[in-house]
Short mmCIF file of C-alpha atoms and ligand atoms in Angstrom, two decimals:
data_model
loop_
_atom_site.label_atom_id
_atom_site.label_comp_id
_atom_site.label_asym_id
_atom_site.label_seq_id
_atom_site.Cartn_x
_atom_site.Cartn_y
_atom_site.Cartn_z
CA VAL A 1 16.42 29.66 -17.11
CA ILE A 2 16.22 31.37 -13.75
CA ARG A 3 19.42 33.26 -12.99
CA HIS A 4 20.92 34.80 -9.86
CA ALA A 5 18.34 33.18 -7.59
CA ARG A 6 18.64 32.31 -3.94
CA VAL A 7 17.67 28.67 -4.54
CA VAL A 8 16.10 27.17 -1.42
CA THR A 9 14.98 23.54 -1.41
CA PRO A 10 14.48 20.56 0.88
CA ALA A 11 17.67 18.55 0.40
CA PRO A 12 17.23 16.16 -2.54
CA GLY A 13 18.00 12.45 -2.39
CA THR A 14 15.52 11.37 0.28
CA ALA A 15 13.05 8.65 -0.62
CA GLY A 16 9.66 9.55 0.86
CA ALA A 17 8.88 12.21 3.42
CA ARG A 18 11.58 14.03 5.39
CA ARG A 19 11.37 13.09 9.06
CA GLY A 20 12.34 14.63 12.38
CA ARG A 21 15.26 17.04 12.29
CA GLU A 22 15.67 16.54 8.53
CA ILE A 23 12.42 18.47 7.95
CA GLY A 24 14.05 21.75 8.92
CA ARG A 25 17.21 21.25 6.86
CA LEU A 26 17.00 23.29 3.70
CA GLN A 27 19.69 23.40 1.05
CA VAL A 28 20.50 26.98 0.05
CA LEU A 29 22.44 28.06 -3.03
CA ASP A 30 23.00 31.79 -3.42
CA ASN A 31 23.23 33.42 -6.84
CA ALA A 32 22.48 30.15 -8.62
CA THR A 33 21.14 29.30 -12.05
CA VAL A 34 18.33 26.79 -12.63
CA LEU A 35 18.03 25.45 -16.17
CA CYS A 36 14.82 23.71 -17.23
CA ALA A 37 14.26 21.63 -20.36
CA GLY A 38 11.43 19.37 -21.48
CA GLY A 39 9.37 20.24 -18.42
CA ARG A 40 12.09 19.06 -16.02
CA ILE A 41 14.92 20.71 -14.13
CA ASP A 42 18.08 20.06 -16.10
CA ARG A 43 20.80 21.71 -14.01
CA VAL A 44 21.19 23.71 -10.81
CA GLU A 45 24.54 25.42 -10.53
CA PRO A 46 26.31 28.48 -9.21
CA GLY A 47 26.70 31.02 -12.01
CA GLY A 48 26.17 28.83 -15.04
CA ALA A 49 26.15 29.38 -18.79
CA VAL A 50 22.80 30.24 -20.39
CA PRO A 51 21.73 28.75 -23.74
CA ALA A 52 21.14 31.52 -26.29
CA ALA A 53 17.50 30.61 -27.00
CA ALA A 54 16.43 30.35 -23.36
CA VAL A 55 13.49 32.18 -21.79
CA GLU A 56 15.16 33.96 -18.91
CA ILE A 57 14.05 35.22 -15.52
CA ASP A 58 16.51 37.38 -13.62
CA ALA A 59 15.79 36.47 -10.00
CA ARG A 60 18.51 38.64 -8.49
CA GLY A 61 18.01 39.14 -4.77
CA ARG A 62 14.99 36.85 -4.58
CA VAL A 63 14.17 33.38 -3.22
CA LEU A 64 13.29 30.55 -5.60
CA LEU A 65 11.42 27.64 -4.01
CA PRO A 66 9.98 24.45 -5.40
CA ALA A 67 6.35 25.25 -6.25
CA PHE A 68 3.89 24.39 -3.48
CA VAL A 69 2.09 21.06 -3.25
CA ASP A 70 -1.34 21.25 -1.61
CA CYS A 71 -1.96 17.69 -0.44
CA HIS A 72 -5.39 18.15 1.21
CA THR A 73 -8.23 20.12 -0.38
CA HIS A 74 -11.97 19.89 -0.98
CA ALA A 75 -11.66 22.32 -3.90
CA CYS A 76 -14.54 20.73 -5.85
CA TRP A 77 -17.83 22.06 -4.55
CA ALA A 78 -20.94 24.01 -5.55
CA GLY A 79 -22.87 26.75 -3.78
CA ASP A 80 -21.52 28.65 -0.79
CA ARG A 81 -21.97 28.83 3.00
CA LEU A 82 -22.04 32.59 3.38
CA ASP A 83 -25.43 32.76 5.15
CA GLU A 84 -24.32 30.04 7.55
CA TRP A 85 -21.09 31.87 8.26
CA GLU A 86 -22.97 35.07 8.98
CA MET A 87 -25.24 33.17 11.40
CA LYS A 88 -22.16 31.78 13.13
CA ARG A 89 -20.62 35.23 13.47
CA LYS A 90 -23.84 36.35 15.18
CA GLY A 91 -23.56 33.48 17.65
CA ALA A 92 -25.73 30.72 16.16
CA SER A 93 -24.94 27.26 17.44
CA TYR A 94 -24.08 24.23 15.38
CA LEU A 95 -27.63 22.94 15.97
CA ASP A 96 -29.21 26.22 14.86
CA ILE A 97 -27.26 25.96 11.64
CA LEU A 98 -28.18 22.31 11.16
CA ARG A 99 -31.87 23.16 11.63
CA ALA A 100 -31.50 25.90 9.03
CA GLY A 101 -30.17 23.26 6.62
CA GLY A 102 -26.52 24.24 6.93
CA GLY A 103 -23.25 22.38 7.30
CA ILE A 104 -21.81 19.74 4.99
CA MET A 105 -25.33 18.69 3.89
CA SER A 106 -25.99 22.13 2.38
CA THR A 107 -22.93 21.68 0.15
CA VAL A 108 -24.06 18.11 -0.59
CA ARG A 109 -27.41 19.42 -1.86
CA ALA A 110 -25.67 22.03 -4.04
CA VAL A 111 -23.25 19.46 -5.49
CA ARG A 112 -26.05 17.02 -6.26
CA ALA A 113 -27.94 19.79 -8.09
CA ALA A 114 -24.86 20.82 -10.09
CA SER A 115 -23.85 19.21 -13.37
CA ARG A 116 -20.50 17.52 -13.79
CA GLU A 117 -19.59 20.32 -16.22
CA ALA A 118 -20.46 23.07 -13.72
CA LEU A 119 -18.43 21.35 -10.99
CA ALA A 120 -15.43 21.00 -13.31
CA HIS A 121 -15.75 24.64 -14.43
CA ASP A 122 -15.78 26.02 -10.88
CA LEU A 123 -12.94 23.75 -9.79
CA ARG A 124 -10.88 24.82 -12.78
CA SER A 125 -11.31 28.50 -11.77
CA ARG A 126 -10.10 27.69 -8.26
CA LEU A 127 -7.12 25.77 -9.63
CA ASP A 128 -6.13 28.82 -11.68
CA VAL A 129 -6.19 30.97 -8.55
CA MET A 130 -4.00 28.39 -6.79
CA LEU A 131 -1.52 28.29 -9.66
CA ASN A 132 -1.15 32.05 -9.37
CA GLU A 133 -0.49 31.59 -5.64
CA GLY A 134 2.41 29.25 -6.39
CA THR A 135 0.68 25.87 -6.06
CA THR A 136 1.22 23.55 -9.03
CA THR A 137 0.15 20.19 -7.57
CA VAL A 138 -3.22 19.89 -5.83
CA GLU A 139 -5.03 16.98 -4.24
CA VAL A 140 -8.82 17.31 -4.57
CA LYS A 141 -11.31 15.17 -2.66
CA SER A 142 -14.83 14.08 -3.54
CA GLY A 143 -17.15 13.69 -0.56
CA TYR A 144 -20.04 16.08 -1.20
CA GLY A 145 -22.01 13.56 -3.27
CA LEU A 146 -22.54 10.70 -0.79
CA THR A 147 -24.56 8.62 -3.28
CA THR A 148 -22.62 6.38 -5.67
CA ASP A 149 -23.67 8.40 -8.72
CA ASP A 150 -22.86 11.76 -7.14
CA GLU A 151 -19.47 10.60 -5.82
CA LEU A 152 -18.58 9.30 -9.29
CA LYS A 153 -19.79 12.61 -10.76
CA MET A 154 -17.42 14.48 -8.46
CA VAL A 155 -14.35 12.36 -9.23
CA ARG A 156 -15.11 12.62 -12.96
CA ALA A 157 -15.46 16.42 -12.63
CA ILE A 158 -12.11 16.55 -10.83
CA ARG A 159 -10.53 14.53 -13.66
CA ASP A 160 -12.18 16.82 -16.26
CA ALA A 161 -10.87 20.00 -14.60
CA ALA A 162 -7.39 18.48 -14.37
CA ALA A 163 -7.26 17.65 -18.06
CA THR A 164 -6.80 21.25 -19.20
CA TRP A 165 -4.88 22.63 -16.20
CA PRO A 166 -1.09 23.05 -16.56
CA GLY A 167 -0.43 21.69 -13.06
CA THR A 168 -1.14 18.27 -11.60
CA VAL A 169 -4.36 17.25 -9.87
CA VAL A 170 -4.54 14.15 -7.69
CA PRO A 171 -8.13 13.04 -6.98
CA THR A 172 -9.07 11.33 -3.71
CA ALA A 173 -12.32 9.45 -3.07
CA LEU A 174 -13.58 10.84 0.24
CA LEU A 175 -16.22 8.15 0.66
CA GLY A 176 -16.71 8.59 4.40
CA HIS A 177 -17.40 12.33 4.72
CA ALA A 178 -20.90 12.54 6.25
CA ILE A 179 -23.88 10.27 6.87
CA ASP A 180 -26.61 10.62 4.25
CA PRO A 181 -29.90 11.00 6.17
CA ALA A 182 -31.80 9.78 3.08
CA ALA A 183 -30.22 6.32 3.48
CA GLY A 184 -32.55 5.62 6.46
CA SER A 185 -29.87 4.87 9.04
CA ALA A 186 -26.15 5.32 9.50
CA ALA A 187 -25.67 1.55 9.26
CA ALA A 188 -27.59 1.36 5.97
CA PHE A 189 -25.58 4.25 4.55
CA VAL A 190 -22.21 2.80 5.56
CA ASP A 191 -23.22 -0.57 4.08
CA ARG A 192 -24.14 1.11 0.81
CA VAL A 193 -20.84 2.99 0.63
CA ILE A 194 -18.84 -0.18 1.28
CA GLU A 195 -20.88 -2.59 -0.85
CA GLU A 196 -21.82 -0.29 -3.74
CA THR A 197 -19.90 3.01 -3.90
CA LEU A 198 -16.42 1.65 -3.14
CA PRO A 199 -16.58 -1.11 -5.81
CA ALA A 200 -17.90 1.41 -8.39
CA VAL A 201 -15.08 3.85 -7.59
CA SER A 202 -12.53 0.99 -7.65
CA ALA A 203 -13.68 -0.10 -11.09
CA GLU A 204 -13.43 3.36 -12.66
CA PHE A 205 -10.53 4.80 -10.63
CA PRO A 206 -8.27 1.90 -9.61
CA GLY A 207 -5.63 2.87 -7.06
CA ILE A 208 -7.28 6.18 -6.09
CA ALA A 209 -6.73 7.05 -2.42
CA VAL A 210 -9.75 6.49 -0.16
CA ASP A 211 -10.42 8.91 2.69
CA ALA A 212 -12.89 9.26 5.58
CA PHE A 213 -13.80 11.80 8.27
CA CYS A 214 -13.77 10.02 11.64
CA GLU A 215 -15.72 12.20 14.08
CA ASN A 216 -18.78 12.25 16.32
CA GLY A 217 -21.70 12.96 13.98
CA ALA A 218 -19.69 11.81 10.95
CA TRP A 219 -18.10 8.35 10.53
CA SER A 220 -17.47 6.20 13.59
CA LEU A 221 -14.15 4.49 14.26
CA ALA A 222 -15.65 1.05 13.55
CA ASP A 223 -17.25 2.18 10.28
CA CYS A 224 -14.02 3.86 9.11
CA ALA A 225 -12.06 0.69 9.92
CA ARG A 226 -14.53 -1.42 7.89
CA LEU A 227 -14.30 0.93 4.91
CA PHE A 228 -10.50 1.08 5.09
CA GLU A 229 -10.04 -2.70 5.39
CA ARG A 230 -12.08 -3.15 2.21
CA ALA A 231 -10.38 -0.25 0.43
CA ARG A 232 -6.95 -1.57 1.31
CA ALA A 233 -7.87 -5.06 0.08
CA ALA A 234 -8.90 -3.46 -3.24
CA GLY A 235 -5.49 -1.77 -3.55
CA HIS A 236 -6.36 1.78 -2.48
CA PRO A 237 -4.00 3.91 -0.39
CA ILE A 238 -5.75 5.12 2.78
CA ARG A 239 -5.93 8.65 4.15
CA VAL A 240 -8.01 9.85 7.07
CA HIS A 241 -9.38 12.96 8.79
CA ALA A 242 -8.66 12.15 12.44
CA ASP A 243 -8.78 14.00 15.76
CA GLN A 244 -10.19 17.27 14.39
CA PHE A 245 -12.55 17.79 17.33
CA THR A 246 -12.37 14.49 19.20
CA ALA A 247 -9.65 11.84 19.60
CA LEU A 248 -11.68 8.69 18.91
CA GLY A 249 -8.75 6.31 18.40
CA MET A 250 -8.64 6.78 14.63
CA LEU A 251 -5.01 7.93 14.66
CA GLU A 252 -3.89 4.64 16.23
CA GLU A 253 -6.19 2.63 13.95
CA ALA A 254 -4.85 4.47 10.89
CA VAL A 255 -1.29 3.61 11.89
CA ARG A 256 -2.33 -0.04 12.31
CA LEU A 257 -3.94 -0.02 8.86
CA GLY A 258 -0.87 1.48 7.22
CA ALA A 259 -2.49 4.79 6.23
CA VAL A 260 -0.43 7.09 4.03
CA SER A 261 -1.46 10.13 6.05
CA VAL A 262 -3.39 11.14 9.15
CA ASP A 263 -4.79 14.63 8.69
CA HIS A 264 -6.01 17.36 11.14
CA LEU A 265 -4.66 16.25 14.59
CA GLU A 266 -6.05 19.32 16.45
CA ALA A 267 -7.38 17.12 19.27
CA SER A 268 -4.61 14.51 19.25
CA THR A 269 -3.02 13.60 22.56
CA PRO A 270 0.78 13.94 22.88
CA GLN A 271 0.88 10.13 23.19
CA GLY A 272 -1.06 9.83 19.93
CA LEU A 273 1.45 12.10 18.17
CA VAL A 274 4.32 9.99 19.50
CA THR A 275 2.60 6.89 18.06
CA LEU A 276 2.20 8.70 14.74
CA ALA A 277 5.85 9.80 14.82
CA ALA A 278 6.98 6.17 15.11
CA SER A 279 4.90 5.14 12.06
CA ALA A 280 5.38 5.56 8.33
CA ALA A 281 2.26 7.75 8.08
CA VAL A 282 2.64 11.50 7.47
CA GLY A 283 0.79 13.87 9.81
CA VAL A 284 -0.92 16.59 7.74
CA LEU A 285 -1.49 19.96 9.44
CA LEU A 286 -4.47 22.08 8.33
CA PRO A 287 -4.16 25.34 10.30
CA CYS A 288 -6.54 27.35 8.07
CA CYS A 289 -9.34 25.44 9.86
CA GLY A 290 -8.34 26.70 13.26
CA PHE A 291 -8.05 30.25 11.92
CA HIS A 292 -11.53 30.18 10.37
CA LEU A 293 -13.41 28.09 12.95
CA ASP A 294 -12.30 28.12 16.53
CA GLY A 295 -8.65 28.96 17.20
CA ARG A 296 -7.70 25.31 17.78
CA TYR A 297 -4.51 24.09 16.10
CA ALA A 298 -2.50 20.88 15.93
CA GLY A 299 0.69 21.01 17.98
CA ALA A 300 3.32 19.49 15.73
CA ARG A 301 6.33 19.47 18.08
CA PRO A 302 5.83 15.96 19.55
CA LEU A 303 5.46 14.64 16.00
CA VAL A 304 8.58 16.33 14.62
CA ASP A 305 10.73 15.93 17.73
CA GLY A 306 9.71 12.27 17.87
CA GLY A 307 11.24 11.75 14.43
CA GLY A 308 7.93 11.76 12.53
CA ALA A 309 6.96 13.25 9.18
CA VAL A 310 4.75 16.30 8.81
CA ALA A 311 3.08 17.94 5.81
CA LEU A 312 1.04 21.13 5.52
CA ALA A 313 -2.04 21.88 3.40
CA THR A 314 -4.80 24.46 3.05
CA ASN A 315 -7.82 22.12 3.40
CA LEU A 316 -9.56 24.53 0.99
CA ASN A 317 -13.34 24.00 1.40
CA PRO A 318 -16.48 26.14 1.69
CA GLY A 319 -17.20 25.32 5.34
CA SER A 320 -14.13 25.29 7.55
CA ALA A 321 -11.28 26.67 5.43
CA PRO A 322 -12.11 29.06 2.58
CA CYS A 323 -8.42 29.57 1.80
CA SER A 324 -6.34 28.33 -1.12
CA SER A 325 -3.10 30.08 -0.12
CA ILE A 326 -0.15 27.93 0.96
CA PRO A 327 1.75 31.07 2.09
CA MET A 328 -1.15 31.73 4.50
CA ALA A 329 -1.01 28.10 5.73
CA VAL A 330 2.75 28.50 6.26
CA ALA A 331 2.26 31.71 8.25
CA LEU A 332 -0.32 29.99 10.47
CA ALA A 333 1.66 26.77 10.95
CA VAL A 334 4.67 28.72 12.21
CA ARG A 335 2.57 30.82 14.61
CA HIS A 336 0.26 28.10 15.91
CA CYS A 337 1.54 24.57 15.13
CA GLY A 338 5.10 25.04 16.36
CA LEU A 339 6.89 24.60 13.03
CA SER A 340 9.91 26.70 12.09
CA ALA A 341 9.78 28.53 8.75
CA SER A 342 12.17 25.95 7.27
CA GLU A 343 10.05 23.05 8.52
CA ALA A 344 6.90 24.65 7.13
CA ILE A 345 8.55 25.05 3.71
CA THR A 346 9.48 21.35 3.59
CA ALA A 347 6.01 20.44 4.87
CA ALA A 348 4.34 22.32 2.01
CA THR A 349 6.67 21.03 -0.72
CA ALA A 350 8.67 17.77 -0.51
CA ASN A 351 6.63 16.24 2.31
CA ALA A 352 3.29 17.14 0.75
CA ALA A 353 4.57 15.54 -2.47
CA ALA A 354 5.47 12.41 -0.48
CA VAL A 355 1.87 12.17 0.78
CA LEU A 356 0.76 12.09 -2.85
CA GLY A 357 3.45 9.57 -3.82
CA MET A 358 5.21 12.04 -6.13
CA PRO A 359 8.94 12.16 -5.36
CA ASP A 360 9.66 14.12 -8.57
CA ARG A 361 8.40 17.43 -7.14
CA GLY A 362 8.66 19.59 -4.06
CA ILE A 363 12.42 19.86 -4.55
CA ILE A 364 14.75 21.79 -6.85
CA ALA A 365 17.13 19.22 -8.30
CA PRO A 366 18.07 17.82 -11.71
CA GLY A 367 15.35 15.47 -12.95
CA ALA A 368 12.59 16.97 -10.83
CA ARG A 369 9.52 18.44 -12.50
CA ALA A 370 10.19 22.10 -13.33
CA ASP A 371 7.58 23.49 -10.92
CA LEU A 372 9.02 26.61 -9.29
CA VAL A 373 7.84 29.65 -7.39
CA LEU A 374 9.80 32.89 -7.27
CA LEU A 375 9.09 34.98 -4.18
CA ARG A 376 9.63 38.71 -3.92
CA HIS A 377 11.51 37.97 -0.67
CA ARG A 378 15.30 38.04 -0.19
CA ASP A 379 15.03 35.65 2.82
CA GLU A 380 12.77 32.57 2.81
CA ARG A 381 11.74 33.19 6.43
CA LEU A 382 9.73 36.17 5.21
CA LEU A 383 7.31 33.68 3.64
CA ALA A 384 6.23 32.76 7.18
CA TYR A 385 6.81 36.17 8.78
CA GLU A 386 4.56 38.20 6.51
CA PHE A 387 0.95 37.22 6.00
CA GLY A 388 -2.11 38.23 4.02
CA GLY A 389 -0.27 39.68 1.06
CA ASP A 390 0.89 38.20 -2.20
CA PRO A 391 4.54 37.12 -1.95
CA VAL A 392 4.65 35.42 -5.37
CA ASP A 393 6.55 37.21 -8.15
CA ALA A 394 6.52 34.40 -10.74
CA VAL A 395 5.42 30.79 -11.21
CA VAL A 396 6.92 28.14 -13.47
CA CYS A 397 4.82 25.02 -14.04
CA GLY A 398 6.11 22.06 -16.02
CA GLY A 399 8.90 24.27 -17.36
CA ARG A 400 6.52 26.98 -18.63
CA VAL A 401 6.15 30.42 -17.10
CA THR A 402 2.49 30.50 -16.01
CA ARG A 403 2.83 33.72 -14.02
CA PRO A 404 5.27 36.15 -15.60
CA ASP A 405 7.78 37.84 -13.34
CA ARG A 406 6.06 40.77 -11.63
CA ALA A 407 9.40 42.56 -11.36
CA GLY A 408 10.43 41.71 -14.92
ZN1 ZN B 1 -10.48 17.89 4.87
#
């Protein structure tokens, strides 16, 4: 039982992602009681009687939100890119770093050398950090294996790490992340992924979302379209990294293919965002990338004002976004992507849950999973206003207190 809380939640009762003006409409209940039972939220009411045997948190004067849903991460990796980062800070170019063996391929080499157990162990440690930061549902992508065996190893490691974690992990097969130079040519590699890796992943992980990174130097528009057509025919939801550095037409193609989400959008044209707004796909903002890399952010206003759906994620990865904090992503999205604090809260809860096809979380309502985060703040806007600290006082995951109340 959480008593005397300022309960703030995206309004319940919407099927799928909140769109347009709805995104900024939060339901607020002051001095309310939230009762959880059997891992679910049982009742939300003003005042409210408390069962004698209940575990109780007195949230007086503080904001209770649905726990965060991080719908885009690369949290499974090995090694680090610290030397590369230091080179970049000293002015090294992308090509310098590539020649020194850096970039995605350096993480690919480290992942290939790591055992499934080591990958699962490191991922599990990162998940625990995220849980403490208020995130109870996390999407984790493969994509640093590139060969069929190494991609399967990654998805299995993600499943292994999830098995003992109190929260929920949703794996995604990022089959189109980079081009493996060892395959001989880009065409040979893409053929192998489509003819060999995709069927192997389909057989072991039916229905897993399939993702690709459409960019110059990564996967071309035509190759992504080929992969996605085949993935869709095999029953996989489609997600895509589009318009991070270059608008190659992937956003429009993703809409045509019925993608669940189009992620990044830093280089999208206003017209592209209007097209996305008119579609069922959710635009996923990843502002930690802009903060770490180059100061470029997606402008979300045309998407939201056009009646579209927007979600927000950390993009946690060792290259472009070494950040697992949703509060940090919220702070950045409000400063740089044009979201209001209320919109950013919906984007990181109910709408992120919609991207993952999980309508039972990201809201505080009877029947929803009892995943809750208690902030030390009296006003939810402080979540966006302050940055760099630790605003989380307590975390409830599946009805259990996983981070005891700091003020209790
Ligand atoms: Zn990503």
